[in-house]
Coordinates of C-alpha atoms in Angstrom, one line a residue:
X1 CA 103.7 95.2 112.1
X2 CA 100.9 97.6 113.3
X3 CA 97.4 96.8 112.2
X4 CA 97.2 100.5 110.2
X5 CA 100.1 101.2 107.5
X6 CA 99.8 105.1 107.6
X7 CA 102.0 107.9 106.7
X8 CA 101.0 111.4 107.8
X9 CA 104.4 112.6 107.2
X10 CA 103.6 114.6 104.0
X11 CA 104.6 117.4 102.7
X12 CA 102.5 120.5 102.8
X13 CA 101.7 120.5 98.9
X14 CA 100.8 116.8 99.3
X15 CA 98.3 117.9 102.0
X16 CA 96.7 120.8 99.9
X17 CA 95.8 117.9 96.8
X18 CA 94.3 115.0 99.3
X19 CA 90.7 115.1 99.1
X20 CA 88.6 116.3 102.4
X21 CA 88.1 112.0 103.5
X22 CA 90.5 109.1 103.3
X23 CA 89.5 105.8 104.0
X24 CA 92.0 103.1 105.4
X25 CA 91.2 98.9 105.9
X26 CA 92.9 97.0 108.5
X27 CA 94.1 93.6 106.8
X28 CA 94.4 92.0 110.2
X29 CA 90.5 93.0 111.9
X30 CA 89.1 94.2 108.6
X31 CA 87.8 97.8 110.3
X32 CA 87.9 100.8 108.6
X33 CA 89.4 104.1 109.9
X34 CA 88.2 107.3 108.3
X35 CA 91.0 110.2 108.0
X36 CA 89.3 113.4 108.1
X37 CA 91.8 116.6 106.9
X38 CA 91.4 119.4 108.8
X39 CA 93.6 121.8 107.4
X40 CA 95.0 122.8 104.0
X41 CA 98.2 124.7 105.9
X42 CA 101.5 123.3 106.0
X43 CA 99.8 122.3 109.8
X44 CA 99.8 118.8 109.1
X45 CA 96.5 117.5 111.8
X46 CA 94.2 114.9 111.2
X47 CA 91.1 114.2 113.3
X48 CA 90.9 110.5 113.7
X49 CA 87.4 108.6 113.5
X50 CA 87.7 104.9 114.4
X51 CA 84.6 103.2 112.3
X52 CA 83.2 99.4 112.3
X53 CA 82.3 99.2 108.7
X54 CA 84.6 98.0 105.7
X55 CA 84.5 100.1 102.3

């Protein structure tokens, strides 16, 4: 099972809605990843920002 459950295979209206920051917690170290949409195309990118705090 991988420590992040993520799905960035959405479709391109699902894209448009997300808001701008998306936050994700790691049940197994407790870190927090930080999803950051870069786009509002059907381009679906992500920058990934690994961070040490929990939400």
């Amino acid at each position: 099972m991988p420590d992040f459950i993520s799905s960035l295979n959405l479709h391109s209206t699902e894209i448009k809605l997300m808001p701008e920051f998306l936050f994700e917690k790691s049940i197994i170290t407790q870190k927090t990843i930080a999803w950051k949409k870069i786009t509002q195309a059907w381009i679906k990118f992500f920058m990934l920002m690994f961070l040490n705090f929990t939400v």
